[in-house]
Coordinates of C-alpha atoms and ligand atoms in Angstrom, one line a residue:
X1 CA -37.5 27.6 5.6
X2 CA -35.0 30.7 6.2
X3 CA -32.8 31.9 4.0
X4 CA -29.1 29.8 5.0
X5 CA -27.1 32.7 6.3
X6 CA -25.3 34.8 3.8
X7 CA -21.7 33.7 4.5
X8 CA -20.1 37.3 4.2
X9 CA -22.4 38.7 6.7
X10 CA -21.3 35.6 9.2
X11 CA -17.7 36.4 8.8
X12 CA -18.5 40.3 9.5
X13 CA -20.3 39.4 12.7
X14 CA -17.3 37.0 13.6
X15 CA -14.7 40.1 13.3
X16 CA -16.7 42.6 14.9
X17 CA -17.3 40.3 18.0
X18 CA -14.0 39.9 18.5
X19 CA -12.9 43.3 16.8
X20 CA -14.8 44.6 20.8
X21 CA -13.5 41.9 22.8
X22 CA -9.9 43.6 21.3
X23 CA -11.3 47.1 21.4
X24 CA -10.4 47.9 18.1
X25 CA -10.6 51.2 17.3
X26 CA -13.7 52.3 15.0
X27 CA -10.8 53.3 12.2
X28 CA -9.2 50.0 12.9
X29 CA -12.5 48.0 12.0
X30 CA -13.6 49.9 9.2
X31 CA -10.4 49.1 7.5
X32 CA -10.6 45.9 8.2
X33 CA -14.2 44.6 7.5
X34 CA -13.7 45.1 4.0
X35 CA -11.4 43.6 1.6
X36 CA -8.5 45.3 0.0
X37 CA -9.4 44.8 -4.0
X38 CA -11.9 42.8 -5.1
X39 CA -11.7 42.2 -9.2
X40 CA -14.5 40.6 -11.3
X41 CA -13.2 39.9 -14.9
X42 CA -15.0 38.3 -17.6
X43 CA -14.1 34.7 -18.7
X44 CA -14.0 33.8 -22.5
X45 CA -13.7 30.5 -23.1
X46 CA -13.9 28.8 -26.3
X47 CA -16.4 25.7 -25.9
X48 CA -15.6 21.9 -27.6
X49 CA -18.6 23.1 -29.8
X50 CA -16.9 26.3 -31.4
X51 CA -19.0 28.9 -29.2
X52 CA -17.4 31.3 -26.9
X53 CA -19.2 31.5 -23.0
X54 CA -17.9 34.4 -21.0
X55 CA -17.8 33.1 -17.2
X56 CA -17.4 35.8 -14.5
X57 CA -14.1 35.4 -12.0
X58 CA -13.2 36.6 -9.0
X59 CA -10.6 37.6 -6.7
X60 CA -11.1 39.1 -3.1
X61 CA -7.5 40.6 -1.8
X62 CA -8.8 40.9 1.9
X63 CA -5.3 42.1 3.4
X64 CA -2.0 42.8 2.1
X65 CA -1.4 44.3 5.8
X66 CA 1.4 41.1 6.9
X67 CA 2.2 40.2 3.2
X68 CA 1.2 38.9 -0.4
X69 CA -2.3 37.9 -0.2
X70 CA -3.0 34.1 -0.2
X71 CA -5.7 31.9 -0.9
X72 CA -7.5 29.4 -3.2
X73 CA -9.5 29.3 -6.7
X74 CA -12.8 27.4 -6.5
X75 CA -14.5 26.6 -10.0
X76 CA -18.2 25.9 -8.7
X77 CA -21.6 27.3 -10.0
X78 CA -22.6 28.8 -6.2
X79 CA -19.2 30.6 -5.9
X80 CA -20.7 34.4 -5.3
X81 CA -18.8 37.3 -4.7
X82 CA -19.6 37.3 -1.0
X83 CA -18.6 34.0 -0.4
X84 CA -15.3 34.9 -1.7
X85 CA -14.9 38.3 0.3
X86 CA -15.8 36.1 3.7
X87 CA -13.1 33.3 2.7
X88 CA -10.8 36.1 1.9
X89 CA -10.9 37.6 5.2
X90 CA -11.1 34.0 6.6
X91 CA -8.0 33.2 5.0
X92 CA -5.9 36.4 6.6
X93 CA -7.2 35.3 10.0
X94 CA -5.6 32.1 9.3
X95 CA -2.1 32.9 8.0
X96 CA -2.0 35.3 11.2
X97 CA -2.8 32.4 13.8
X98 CA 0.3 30.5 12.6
X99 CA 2.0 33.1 11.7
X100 CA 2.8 33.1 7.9
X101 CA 3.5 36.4 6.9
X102 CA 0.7 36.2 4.2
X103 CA -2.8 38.3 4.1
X104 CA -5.6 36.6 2.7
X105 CA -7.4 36.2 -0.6
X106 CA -9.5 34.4 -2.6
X107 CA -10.8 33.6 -6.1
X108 CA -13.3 31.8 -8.0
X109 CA -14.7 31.4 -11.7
X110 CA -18.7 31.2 -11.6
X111 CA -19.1 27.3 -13.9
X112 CA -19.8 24.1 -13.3
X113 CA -16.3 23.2 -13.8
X114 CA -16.4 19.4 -13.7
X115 CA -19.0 19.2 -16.7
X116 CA -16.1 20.9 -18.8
X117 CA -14.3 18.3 -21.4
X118 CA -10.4 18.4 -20.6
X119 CA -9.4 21.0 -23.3
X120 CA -12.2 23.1 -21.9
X121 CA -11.0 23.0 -18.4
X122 CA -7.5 23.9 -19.7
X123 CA -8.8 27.0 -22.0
X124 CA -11.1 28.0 -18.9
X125 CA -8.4 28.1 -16.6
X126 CA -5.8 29.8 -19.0
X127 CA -8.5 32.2 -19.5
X128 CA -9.1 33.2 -16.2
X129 CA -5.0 32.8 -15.7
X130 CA -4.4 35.3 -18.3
X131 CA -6.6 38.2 -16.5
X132 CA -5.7 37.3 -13.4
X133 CA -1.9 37.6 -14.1
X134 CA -3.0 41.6 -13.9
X135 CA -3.7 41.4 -9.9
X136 CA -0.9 38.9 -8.6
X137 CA 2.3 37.8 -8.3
X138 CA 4.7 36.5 -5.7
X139 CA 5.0 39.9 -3.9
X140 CA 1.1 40.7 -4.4
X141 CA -0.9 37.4 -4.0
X142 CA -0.2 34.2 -4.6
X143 CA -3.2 32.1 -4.9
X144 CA -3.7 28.3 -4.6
X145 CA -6.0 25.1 -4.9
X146 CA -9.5 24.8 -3.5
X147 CA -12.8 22.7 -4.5
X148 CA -12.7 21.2 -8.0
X149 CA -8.8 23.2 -8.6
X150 CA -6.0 20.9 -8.4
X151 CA -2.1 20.9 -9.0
X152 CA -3.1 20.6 -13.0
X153 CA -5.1 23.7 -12.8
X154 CA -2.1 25.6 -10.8
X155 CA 0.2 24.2 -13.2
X156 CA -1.7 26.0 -16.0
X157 CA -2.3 29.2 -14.1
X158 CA 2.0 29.3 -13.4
X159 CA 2.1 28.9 -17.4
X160 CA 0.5 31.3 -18.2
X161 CA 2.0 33.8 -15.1
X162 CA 5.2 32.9 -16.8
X163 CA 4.2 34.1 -20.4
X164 CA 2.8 37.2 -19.4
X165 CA 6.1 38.3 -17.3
X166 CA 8.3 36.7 -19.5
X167 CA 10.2 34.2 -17.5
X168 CA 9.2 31.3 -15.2
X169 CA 7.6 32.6 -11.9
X170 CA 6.4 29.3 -10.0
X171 CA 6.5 31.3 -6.7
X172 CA 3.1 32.9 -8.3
X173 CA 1.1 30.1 -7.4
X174 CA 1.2 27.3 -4.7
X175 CA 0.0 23.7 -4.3
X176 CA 2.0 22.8 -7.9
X177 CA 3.3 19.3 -9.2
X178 CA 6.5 18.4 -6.9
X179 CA 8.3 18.1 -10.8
X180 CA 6.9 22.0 -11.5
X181 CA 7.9 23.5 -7.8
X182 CA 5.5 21.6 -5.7
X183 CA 6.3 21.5 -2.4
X184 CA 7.6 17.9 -1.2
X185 CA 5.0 17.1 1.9
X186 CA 1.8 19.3 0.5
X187 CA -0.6 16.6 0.1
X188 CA -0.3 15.4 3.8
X189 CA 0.1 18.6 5.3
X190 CA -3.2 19.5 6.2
X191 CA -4.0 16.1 7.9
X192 CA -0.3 16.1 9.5
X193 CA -1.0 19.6 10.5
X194 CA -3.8 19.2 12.5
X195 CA -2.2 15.4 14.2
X196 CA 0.6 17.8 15.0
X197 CA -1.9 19.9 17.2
X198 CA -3.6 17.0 18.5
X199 CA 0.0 15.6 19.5
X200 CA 0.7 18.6 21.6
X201 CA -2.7 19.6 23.0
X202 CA -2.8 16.1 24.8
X203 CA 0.8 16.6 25.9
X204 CA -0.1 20.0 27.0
X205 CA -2.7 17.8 29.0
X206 CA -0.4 15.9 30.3
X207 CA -2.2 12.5 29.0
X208 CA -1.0 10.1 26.6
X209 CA -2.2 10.3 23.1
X210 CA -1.8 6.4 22.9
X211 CA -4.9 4.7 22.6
X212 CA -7.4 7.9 22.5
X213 CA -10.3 7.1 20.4
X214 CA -10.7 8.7 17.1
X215 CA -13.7 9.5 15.0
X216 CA -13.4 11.3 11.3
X217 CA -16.0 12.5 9.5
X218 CA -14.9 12.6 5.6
X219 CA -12.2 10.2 4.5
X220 CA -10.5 12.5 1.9
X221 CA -7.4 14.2 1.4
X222 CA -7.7 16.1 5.1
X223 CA -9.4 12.8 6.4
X224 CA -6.7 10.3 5.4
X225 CA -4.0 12.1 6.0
X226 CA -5.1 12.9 10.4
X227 CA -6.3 9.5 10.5
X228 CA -2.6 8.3 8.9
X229 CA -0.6 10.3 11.3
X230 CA -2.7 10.2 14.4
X231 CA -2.9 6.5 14.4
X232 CA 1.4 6.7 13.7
X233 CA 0.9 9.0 16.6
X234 CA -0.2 6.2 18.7
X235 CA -4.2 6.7 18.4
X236 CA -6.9 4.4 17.8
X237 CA -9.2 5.1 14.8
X238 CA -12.6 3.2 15.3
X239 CA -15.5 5.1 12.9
X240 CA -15.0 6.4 9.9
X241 CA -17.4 7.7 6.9
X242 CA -17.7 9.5 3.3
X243 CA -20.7 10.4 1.4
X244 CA -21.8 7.1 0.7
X245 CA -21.8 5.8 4.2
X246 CA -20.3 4.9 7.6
X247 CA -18.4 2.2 9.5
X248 CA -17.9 1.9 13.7
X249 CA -15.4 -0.6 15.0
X250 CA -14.6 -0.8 18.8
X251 CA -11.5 -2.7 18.3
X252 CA -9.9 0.0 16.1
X253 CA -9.9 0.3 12.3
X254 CA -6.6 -0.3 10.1
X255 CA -6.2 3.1 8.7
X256 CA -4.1 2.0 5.8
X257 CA -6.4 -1.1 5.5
X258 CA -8.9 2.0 4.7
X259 CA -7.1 3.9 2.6
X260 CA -6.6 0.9 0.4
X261 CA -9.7 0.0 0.3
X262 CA -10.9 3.6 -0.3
X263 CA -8.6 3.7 -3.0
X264 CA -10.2 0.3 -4.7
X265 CA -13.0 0.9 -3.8
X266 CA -14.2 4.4 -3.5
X267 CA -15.7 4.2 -0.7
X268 CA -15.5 3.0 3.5
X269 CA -18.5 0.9 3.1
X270 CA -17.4 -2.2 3.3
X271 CA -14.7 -2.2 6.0
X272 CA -14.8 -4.5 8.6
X273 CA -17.2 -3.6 11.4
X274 CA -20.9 -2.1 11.8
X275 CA -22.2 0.1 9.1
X276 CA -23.9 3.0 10.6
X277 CA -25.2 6.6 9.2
X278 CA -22.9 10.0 9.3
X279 CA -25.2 11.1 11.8
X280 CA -25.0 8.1 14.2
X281 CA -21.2 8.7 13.4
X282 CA -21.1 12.2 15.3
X283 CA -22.7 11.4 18.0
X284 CA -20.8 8.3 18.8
X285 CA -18.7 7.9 22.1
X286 CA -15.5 9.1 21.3
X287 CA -12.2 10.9 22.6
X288 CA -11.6 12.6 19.6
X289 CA -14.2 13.7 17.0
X290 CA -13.0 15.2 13.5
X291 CA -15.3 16.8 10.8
X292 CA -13.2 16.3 7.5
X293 CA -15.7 17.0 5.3
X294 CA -18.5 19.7 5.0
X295 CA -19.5 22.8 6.7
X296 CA -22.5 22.9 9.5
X297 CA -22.4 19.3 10.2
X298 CA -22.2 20.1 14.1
X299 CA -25.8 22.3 14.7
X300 CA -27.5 23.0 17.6
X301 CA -29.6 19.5 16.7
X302 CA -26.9 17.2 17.6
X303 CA -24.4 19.3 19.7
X304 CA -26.2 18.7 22.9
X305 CA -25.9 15.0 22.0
X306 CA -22.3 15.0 20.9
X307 CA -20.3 12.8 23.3
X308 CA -16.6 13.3 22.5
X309 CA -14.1 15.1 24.8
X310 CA -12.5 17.0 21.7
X311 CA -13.6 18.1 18.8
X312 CA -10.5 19.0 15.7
X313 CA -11.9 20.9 13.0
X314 CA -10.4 19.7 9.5
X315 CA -13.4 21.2 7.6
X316 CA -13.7 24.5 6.9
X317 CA -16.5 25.9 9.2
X318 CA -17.8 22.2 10.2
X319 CA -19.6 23.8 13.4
X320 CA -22.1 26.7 13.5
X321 CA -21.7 29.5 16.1
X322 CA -25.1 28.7 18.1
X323 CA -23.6 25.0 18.5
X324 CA -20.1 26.5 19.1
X325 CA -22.1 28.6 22.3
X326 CA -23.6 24.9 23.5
X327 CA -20.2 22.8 23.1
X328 CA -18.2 25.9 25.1
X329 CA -21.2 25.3 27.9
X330 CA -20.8 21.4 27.9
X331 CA -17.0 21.9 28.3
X332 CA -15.9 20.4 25.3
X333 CA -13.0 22.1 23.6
X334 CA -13.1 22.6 19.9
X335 CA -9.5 23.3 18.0
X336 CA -11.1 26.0 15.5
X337 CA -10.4 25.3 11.7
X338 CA -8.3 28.3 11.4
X339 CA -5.8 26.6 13.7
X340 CA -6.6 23.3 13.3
X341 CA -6.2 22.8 9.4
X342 CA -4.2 25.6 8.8
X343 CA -1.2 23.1 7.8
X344 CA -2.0 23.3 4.5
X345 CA -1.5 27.0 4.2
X346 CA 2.0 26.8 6.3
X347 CA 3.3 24.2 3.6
X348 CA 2.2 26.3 0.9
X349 CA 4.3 28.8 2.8
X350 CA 7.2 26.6 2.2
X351 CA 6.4 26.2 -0.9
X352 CA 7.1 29.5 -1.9
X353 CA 9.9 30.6 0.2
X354 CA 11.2 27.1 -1.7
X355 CA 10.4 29.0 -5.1
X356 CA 11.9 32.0 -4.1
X357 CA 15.5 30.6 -2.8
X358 CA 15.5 28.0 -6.1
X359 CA 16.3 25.4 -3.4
X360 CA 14.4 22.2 -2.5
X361 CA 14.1 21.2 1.0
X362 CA 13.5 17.4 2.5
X363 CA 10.5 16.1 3.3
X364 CA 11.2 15.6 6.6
X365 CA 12.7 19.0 6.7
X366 CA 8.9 20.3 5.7
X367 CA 7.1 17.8 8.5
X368 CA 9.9 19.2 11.0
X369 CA 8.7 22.8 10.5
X370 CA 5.0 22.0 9.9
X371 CA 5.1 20.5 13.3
X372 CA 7.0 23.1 15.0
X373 CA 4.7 26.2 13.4
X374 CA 1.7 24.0 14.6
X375 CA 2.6 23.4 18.4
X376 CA 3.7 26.9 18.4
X377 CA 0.4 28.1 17.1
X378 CA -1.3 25.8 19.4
X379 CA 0.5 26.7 22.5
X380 CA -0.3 30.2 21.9
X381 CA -4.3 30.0 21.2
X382 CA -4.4 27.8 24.6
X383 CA -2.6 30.1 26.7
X384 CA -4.7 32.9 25.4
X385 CA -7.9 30.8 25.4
X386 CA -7.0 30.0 29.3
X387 CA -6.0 33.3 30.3
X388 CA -9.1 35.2 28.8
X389 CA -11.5 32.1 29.6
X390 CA -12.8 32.5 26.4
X391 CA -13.5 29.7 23.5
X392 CA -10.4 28.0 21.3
X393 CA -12.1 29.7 18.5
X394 CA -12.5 33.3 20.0
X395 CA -8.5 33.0 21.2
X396 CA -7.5 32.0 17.8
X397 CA -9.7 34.9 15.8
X398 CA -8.5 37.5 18.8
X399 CA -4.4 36.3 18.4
X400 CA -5.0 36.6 14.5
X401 CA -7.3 40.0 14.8
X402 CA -4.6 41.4 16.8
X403 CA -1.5 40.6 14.7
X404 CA -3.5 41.9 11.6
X405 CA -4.0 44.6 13.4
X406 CA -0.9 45.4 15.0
X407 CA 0.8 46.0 11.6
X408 CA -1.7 47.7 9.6
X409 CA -0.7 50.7 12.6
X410 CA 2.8 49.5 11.9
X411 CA 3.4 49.4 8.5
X412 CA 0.1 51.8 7.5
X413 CA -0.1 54.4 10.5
X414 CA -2.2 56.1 7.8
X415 CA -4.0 53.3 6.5
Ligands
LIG501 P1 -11.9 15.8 -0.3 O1 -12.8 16.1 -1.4 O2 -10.6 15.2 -0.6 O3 -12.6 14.9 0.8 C1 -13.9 15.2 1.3 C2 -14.5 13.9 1.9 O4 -15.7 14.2 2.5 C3 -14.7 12.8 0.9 O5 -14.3 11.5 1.5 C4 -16.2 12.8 0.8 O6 -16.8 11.5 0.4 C5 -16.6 13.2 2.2 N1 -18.0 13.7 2.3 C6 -18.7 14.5 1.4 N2 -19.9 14.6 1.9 C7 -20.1 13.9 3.0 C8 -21.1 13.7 3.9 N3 -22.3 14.2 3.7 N4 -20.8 12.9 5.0 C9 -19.6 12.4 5.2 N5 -18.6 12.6 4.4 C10 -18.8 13.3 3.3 O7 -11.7 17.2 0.5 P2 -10.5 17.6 1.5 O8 -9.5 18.3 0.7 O9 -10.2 16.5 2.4 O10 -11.3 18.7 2.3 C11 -12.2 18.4 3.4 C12 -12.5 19.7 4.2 O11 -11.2 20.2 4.7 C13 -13.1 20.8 3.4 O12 -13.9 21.6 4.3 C14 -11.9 21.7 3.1 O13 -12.2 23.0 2.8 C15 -11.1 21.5 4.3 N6 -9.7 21.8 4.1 C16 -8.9 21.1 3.3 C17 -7.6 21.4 3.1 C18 -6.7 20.6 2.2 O14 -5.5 20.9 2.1 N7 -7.1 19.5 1.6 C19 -7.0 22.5 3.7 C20 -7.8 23.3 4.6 C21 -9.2 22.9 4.7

């Protein structure tokens, strides 16, 4: 079998693909295809057992070019430095398509995380907290949750920001407890984000969202949350899956008779309707298909089979480029992650400019400007996507590209 792509060398082919559709300058692309700072500290942390392991984190600062960098902390065992330079630069593209003025960055602490007791996840996260405090801040890079890193974790990492400048800083970190400078309307916005786009792409279309068919792969957070809204939005959800299994109903599935039972329990098995495997899930007849759950689910093995009209990308990198090439050539249009689930960064946005001003907004106030950023956002990829007959995902990367690289000449005419 060959090796599974390394994912910092995918994300360099991405940029320089589009980097020549833009005609970049060489200086231009140089700059940009590497990250800004990348720091690698060592970890102490004191074990239940009284020994000390030393852990190795990271932090990838891709671009500071349109702001503070921003970006997640993943605590996994297969985190690698060049898994966190690509979802660095991953994460600038994606503040620049909705345009938060953030860069991108990204961390993560080499452990199996989840095997840690609770006072060891606490002392591992101080740790890391503590030399971290060294590289961010609310003007340099404000980082945020990713896989097995909650609003706990943040909570922790704020602490100990606060110690180490000497007063409370919660704009140093985002995705916190509402009660510790949370954002009210964080744990939807993903989901809401990308129902937002959805919304306005079939109004774009001039078609009624009402009744459209839905499919979601992956009934977490991101999953819930677009079924929720979409079917609020007049939709019809009729499969949904998780790890442990499957379920198709023509008629249309309750979506908060599935999050209930999700939430007893643990799983969609079980719902009312036909059980069927998250392969027979993709390839079902559809309007709408959403991958809410892993990366390269959509390959060129089932792409030429795939038989919805639009595919919403809630996952990070749920489709691979070879099956990206045989979905543009089938006509079906795929809302690229970056735009499509890039909710959850605009909110985090709020988040902070809510830290900074010391003043708490609404929660519909947050859904009002979430949904705004997104049609925006989306209204801008399609025109671009239309006028250079090129994929949703290429329009996105080129308006982001382009905005990155518009004020690194700006701001940097020396870079
Ligand atoms: P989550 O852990 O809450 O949910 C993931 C879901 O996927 C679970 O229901 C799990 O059972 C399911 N799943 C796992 N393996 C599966 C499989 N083989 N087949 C079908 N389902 C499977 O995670 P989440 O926060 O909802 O994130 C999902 C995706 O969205 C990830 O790619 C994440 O990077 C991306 N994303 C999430 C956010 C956010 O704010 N939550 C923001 C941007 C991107």
């Amino acid at each position: 079998m060959p090796d599974a792509p390394n994912t910092w060398d995918i994300a360099l082919r991405q940029f320089h693909e589009v980097a020549e559709l833009l005609a970049l300058s060489k200086d231009l692309r140089d700059y940009l295809s590497a990250p800004e700072a990348v720091h690698v500290f060592s970890v102490p942390v004191l074990r239940d057992d009284g020994t000390t392991h030393v852990f190795t984190g990271i932090r990838s600062q891709h671009s500071f070019a349109r702001g503070p960098a921003k970006g997640g902390l993943r605590f996994h065992p297969d985190v690698s430095i060049d898994e966190v330079k690509a979802l660095s630069m991953w994460m600038t593209w994606k503040c620049a398509v909705v345009n938060v003025p953030f860069g991108g960055g990204k961390g993560g602490l080499i452990c199996d995380y989840k095997s840690f007791s609770k006072r060891e996840k606490e002392r591992a996260a101080r740790s890391f907290a503590r030399r971290l405090s060294r590289v961010i801040g609310p003007d340099i890079d404000i980082p945020a949750p990713d896989v097995n890193t909650g609003p706990e974790v943040m909570a922790w990492i704020a602490d100990e920001y606060g110690h180490f400048v000497g007063h409370p800083e919660p704009a140093v970190i985002t995705g916190k407890p509402v009660e510790f400078g949370g954002s009210k309307g964080r744990d939807s916005a993903t989901g809401r984000g990308l129902a937002y786009c959805v919304e306005r792409y079939f109004e774009n279309l001039g078609k009624p969202l009402e009744g459209q068919r839905v499919v979601i792969q992956g009934f977490g957070n991101a999953g819930q949350w677009a079924a929720r809204i979409l079917a609020s939005l007049g939709a019809t959800l009729i499969a949904i899956s998780d790890s442990r299994g499957a379920v198709h109903c023509t008629e249309g599935i309750s979506t908060s008779g599935a999050v209930k039972h999700k939430l007893e329990t643990g799983e969609v098995a079980g719902l009312p309707g036909d059980a069927i495997s998250n392969a027979e899930l993709l390839e079902l007849e559809c309007d709408i298909l959403v991958p809410a759950a892993l990366e390269s689910v959509i390959t060129v093995d089932n792409a030429p089979r795939l038989k919805a009209k639009l595919i919403v990308e809630a996952a990070n990198g749920p489709t691979t480029p070879d099956a990206d090439r045989i979905l543009h050539e089938r006509g079906i249009t795929v809302i690229p992650d970056v735009l499509a689930n890039a909710g959850g960064v605009t909110v985090s946005y709020f988040e902070w400019v809510q830290n900074r001003q010391r003043y708490y907004w609404p929660e519909d106030k947050v859904h009002d400007r979430l949904r705004q950023i997104m049609r925006d956002a989306l209204d801008e990829v399609q025109h671009l996507a239309e006028e250079k007959q090129v994929p949703w995902r290429t329009a996105a990367y080129m308006l982001a590209i382009k905005r990155v690289a518009h004020a690194v000449e700006v701001n940097h005419p020396n870079f």
